[in-house]
PDB file of C-alpha atoms in Angstrom:
ATOM      1  CA  THR L   1      42.451 -17.920  17.400  1.00 54.00           C
ATOM      2  CA  GLY L   2      43.193 -15.914  20.493  1.00 59.00           C
ATOM      3  CA  PRO L   3      45.928 -15.477  23.079  1.00 59.00           C
ATOM      4  CA  VAL L   4      44.970 -18.716  24.855  1.00 64.00           C
ATOM      5  CA  MET L   5      43.805 -20.997  22.064  1.00 67.00           C
ATOM      6  CA  GLU L   6      45.261 -22.532  18.963  1.00 77.00           C
ATOM      7  CA  PHE L   7      43.108 -22.464  15.779  1.00 78.00           C
ATOM      8  CA  ASN L   8      42.548 -26.219  15.432  1.00 81.00           C
ATOM      9  CA  ILE L   9      41.777 -26.605  19.134  1.00 82.00           C
ATOM     10  CA  GLN L  10      39.351 -23.693  19.016  1.00 81.00           C
ATOM     11  CA  THR L  11      37.642 -25.213  15.967  1.00 83.00           C
ATOM     12  CA  ASP L  12      37.084 -28.640  17.562  1.00 86.00           C
ATOM     13  CA  PRO L  13      37.893 -28.572  21.284  1.00 85.00           C
ATOM     14  CA  GLU L  14      36.115 -31.875  21.925  1.00 88.00           C
ATOM     15  CA  ALA L  15      38.374 -33.732  19.483  1.00 91.00           C
ATOM     16  CA  ALA L  16      41.457 -31.922  20.807  1.00 89.00           C
ATOM     17  CA  LYS L  17      40.597 -32.922  24.370  1.00 89.00           C
ATOM     18  CA  ILE L  18      40.359 -36.581  23.316  1.00 91.00           C
ATOM     19  CA  VAL L  19      43.720 -36.410  21.536  1.00 91.00           C
ATOM     20  CA  PHE L  20      45.542 -34.571  24.332  1.00 89.00           C
ATOM     21  CA  GLU L  21      44.145 -36.928  26.981  1.00 90.00           C
ATOM     22  CA  THR L  22      44.995 -40.169  25.150  1.00 92.00           C
ATOM     23  CA  PRO L  23      47.353 -42.112  27.434  1.00 92.00           C
ATOM     24  CA  GLY L  24      50.820 -42.893  26.112  1.00 91.00           C
ATOM     25  CA  VAL L  25      50.632 -40.621  23.070  1.00 87.00           C
ATOM     26  CA  LYS L  26      53.476 -38.144  22.538  1.00 86.00           C
ATOM     27  CA  ILE L  27      52.071 -34.897  21.155  1.00 88.00           C
ATOM     28  CA  VAL L  28      54.285 -32.136  19.821  1.00 89.00           C
ATOM     29  CA  GLN L  29      52.672 -28.803  19.099  1.00 86.00           C
ATOM     30  CA  ILE L  30      54.637 -26.110  17.286  1.00 85.00           C
ATOM     31  CA  PRO L  31      53.133 -22.778  18.378  1.00 82.00           C
ATOM     32  CA  LEU L  32      52.598 -19.713  16.236  1.00 81.00           C
ATOM     33  CA  GLU L  33      55.451 -17.990  18.078  1.00 82.00           C
ATOM     34  CA  VAL L  34      57.723 -20.487  16.311  1.00 85.00           C
ATOM     35  CA  THR L  35      56.028 -20.817  12.926  1.00 87.00           C
ATOM     36  CA  HIS L  36      55.843 -17.043  12.590  1.00 87.00           C
ATOM     37  CA  THR L  37      59.655 -16.923  12.643  1.00 89.00           C
ATOM     38  CA  CYS L  38      60.043 -19.332   9.709  1.00 89.00           C
ATOM     39  CA  LEU L  39      58.940 -17.356   6.664  1.00 91.00           C
ATOM     40  CA  VAL L  40      58.612 -18.073   2.955  1.00 89.00           C
ATOM     41  CA  THR L  41      61.091 -15.585   1.547  1.00 92.00           C
ATOM     42  CA  PRO L  42      61.930 -15.152  -2.160  1.00 92.00           C
ATOM     43  CA  GLU L  43      64.932 -17.426  -1.497  1.00 93.00           C
ATOM     44  CA  VAL L  44      62.564 -20.212  -0.377  1.00 89.00           C
ATOM     45  CA  THR L  45      60.268 -19.846  -3.399  1.00 89.00           C
ATOM     46  CA  GLY L  46      63.356 -19.761  -5.631  1.00 91.00           C
ATOM     47  CA  LYS L  47      64.482 -23.119  -4.249  1.00 89.00           C
ATOM     48  CA  LEU L  48      61.013 -24.563  -4.814  1.00 86.00           C
ATOM     49  CA  LYS L  49      61.043 -23.301  -8.413  1.00 89.00           C
ATOM     50  CA  SER L  50      64.430 -24.951  -8.946  1.00 91.00           C
ATOM     51  CA  PHE L  51      62.811 -28.399  -8.627  1.00 87.00           C
ATOM     52  CA  HIS L  52      61.423 -27.865 -12.161  1.00 89.00           C
ATOM     53  CA  SER L  53      58.527 -30.145 -11.289  1.00 91.00           C
ATOM     54  CA  ARG L  54      54.780 -29.981 -10.900  1.00 91.00           C
ATOM     55  CA  PHE L  55      55.307 -30.319  -7.126  1.00 87.00           C
ATOM     56  CA  GLY L  56      57.566 -27.259  -7.041  1.00 86.00           C
ATOM     57  CA  THR L  57      55.153 -25.258  -9.167  1.00 90.00           C
ATOM     58  CA  VAL L  58      52.154 -26.128  -6.959  1.00 90.00           C
ATOM     59  CA  MET L  59      54.103 -25.302  -3.794  1.00 86.00           C
ATOM     60  CA  VAL L  60      55.143 -21.908  -5.160  1.00 88.00           C
ATOM     61  CA  GLU L  61      51.547 -21.143  -6.185  1.00 89.00           C
ATOM     62  CA  LEU L  62      50.363 -22.044  -2.670  1.00 87.00           C
ATOM     63  CA  MET L  63      53.047 -19.890  -1.095  1.00 86.00           C
ATOM     64  CA  TYR L  64      52.050 -16.903  -3.271  1.00 87.00           C
ATOM     65  CA  PHE L  65      48.395 -17.407  -2.290  1.00 86.00           C
ATOM     66  CA  PHE L  66      49.279 -17.479   1.406  1.00 84.00           C
ATOM     67  CA  GLU L  67      51.678 -14.550   0.960  1.00 88.00           C
ATOM     68  CA  ASP L  68      48.868 -12.367  -0.366  1.00 86.00           C
ATOM     69  CA  THR L  69      46.511 -13.426   2.438  1.00 86.00           C
ATOM     70  CA  TYR L  70      49.110 -12.930   5.172  1.00 88.00           C
ATOM     71  CA  ARG L  71      50.065  -9.528   3.778  1.00 91.00           C
ATOM     72  CA  ARG L  72      46.450  -8.298   3.610  1.00 91.00           C
ATOM     73  CA  VAL L  73      45.084  -9.856   6.792  1.00 90.00           C
ATOM     74  CA  PHE L  74      48.049 -10.166   9.174  1.00 87.00           C
ATOM     75  CA  HIS L  75      50.471  -7.568   7.713  1.00 91.00           C
ATOM     76  CA  PHE L  76      53.290 -10.095   7.201  1.00 90.00           C
ATOM     77  CA  GLU L  77      55.816  -9.358   4.481  1.00 90.00           C
ATOM     78  CA  HIS L  78      56.180 -13.121   3.862  1.00 91.00           C
ATOM     79  CA  PRO L  79      53.881 -15.992   4.935  1.00 89.00           C
ATOM     80  CA  PRO L  80      54.893 -18.409   7.696  1.00 90.00           C
ATOM     81  CA  LEU L  81      55.498 -22.120   7.156  1.00 85.00           C
ATOM     82  CA  HIS L  82      53.015 -23.643   9.608  1.00 84.00           C
ATOM     83  CA  ASP L  83      52.428 -27.144   8.223  1.00 83.00           C
ATOM     84  CA  PRO L  84      55.887 -27.631   6.686  1.00 83.00           C
ATOM     85  CA  LEU L  85      57.404 -27.160  10.154  1.00 87.00           C
ATOM     86  CA  ALA L  86      55.256 -30.000  11.459  1.00 87.00           C
ATOM     87  CA  ILE L  87      56.523 -32.200   8.626  1.00 87.00           C
ATOM     88  CA  ALA L  88      60.108 -31.106   9.348  1.00 88.00           C
ATOM     89  CA  TYR L  89      59.674 -32.266  12.945  1.00 91.00           C
ATOM     90  CA  ILE L  90      58.455 -35.671  11.760  1.00 91.00           C
ATOM     91  CA  ILE L  91      61.422 -35.999   9.401  1.00 91.00           C
ATOM     92  CA  ASN L  92      64.067 -34.823  11.876  1.00 94.00           C
ATOM     93  CA  GLU L  93      62.991 -33.902  15.406  1.00 93.00           C
ATOM     94  CA  ASP L  94      66.609 -32.985  16.238  1.00 94.00           C
ATOM     95  CA  LEU L  95      66.000 -29.709  14.375  1.00 91.00           C
ATOM     96  CA  PHE L  96      63.830 -28.599  17.316  1.00 91.00           C
ATOM     97  CA  THR L  97      64.186 -28.076  21.039  1.00 91.00           C
ATOM     98  CA  THR L  98      61.063 -29.242  22.843  1.00 90.00           C
ATOM     99  CA  ARG L  99      59.675 -28.864  26.338  1.00 89.00           C
ATOM    100  CA  TYR L 100      56.968 -31.024  27.847  1.00 86.00           C
ATOM    101  CA  PHE L 101      53.890 -29.588  29.561  1.00 85.00           C
ATOM    102  CA  HIS L 102      50.518 -30.817  30.696  1.00 84.00           C
ATOM    103  CA  VAL L 103      47.889 -29.358  28.353  1.00 83.00           C
ATOM    104  CA  ASP L 104      44.265 -29.012  29.383  1.00 83.00           C
ATOM    105  CA  ILE L 105      41.570 -28.105  26.851  1.00 83.00           C
ATOM    106  CA  GLY L 106      38.792 -26.008  28.394  1.00 76.00           C
ATOM    107  CA  MET L 107      35.308 -27.367  27.811  1.00 73.00           C
ATOM    108  CA  TRP L 108      33.346 -24.746  29.680  1.00 64.00           C
ATOM    109  CA  VAL L 109      30.726 -22.308  28.495  1.00 56.00           C
ATOM    110  CA  VAL L 110      31.866 -18.913  27.291  1.00 56.00           C
ATOM    111  CA  THR L 111      32.019 -16.436  30.174  1.00 54.00           C
ATOM    112  CA  VAL L 112      34.556 -13.806  31.104  1.00 54.00           C
ATOM    113  CA  GLU L 113      35.053 -15.337  34.540  1.00 55.00           C
ATOM    114  CA  MET L 114      35.472 -18.976  33.483  1.00 54.00           C
ATOM    115  CA  GLY L 115      37.295 -18.792  30.164  1.00 56.00           C
ATOM    116  CA  VAL L 116      36.356 -19.796  26.648  1.00 57.00           C
ATOM    117  CA  LEU L 117      35.432 -23.092  25.023  1.00 56.00           C
ATOM    118  CA  GLY L 118      38.626 -24.392  23.481  1.00 56.00           C
ATOM    119  CA  GLU L 119      40.908 -22.352  25.720  1.00 60.00           C
ATOM    120  CA  THR L 120      44.269 -24.094  26.032  1.00 60.00           C
ATOM    121  CA  GLN L 121      45.867 -24.122  29.466  1.00 60.00           C
ATOM    122  CA  ILE L 122      49.473 -25.202  29.795  1.00 61.00           C
ATOM    123  CA  TYR L 123      50.989 -25.986  33.178  1.00 57.00           C
TER     124      TYR L 123
END
């Protein structure tokens, strides 16, 4: 991931280009600038533990795994909730303010002058 590409788009730009260019499909992308503000704090893991279920236990274990990784690799005190925010949007899109942009996925060869394969351009 870099300043002009999202991880999944960088990983498979050809598939992303097909998805983003499909006519009539509404695509909502929640950027890292948003997901990095929604963190798994001890209060969040406490609520998950309060379910007293296998689901709650598994979710807490996942959050602790990601917490360790985000602390070591990205220097976050608490891990962000990337995928759960996408699910939250599906459940209740009124929780979010969205803006619509044209998104173009770069399919060019890697050069400094031209950009990078998978580069996301929003205009």
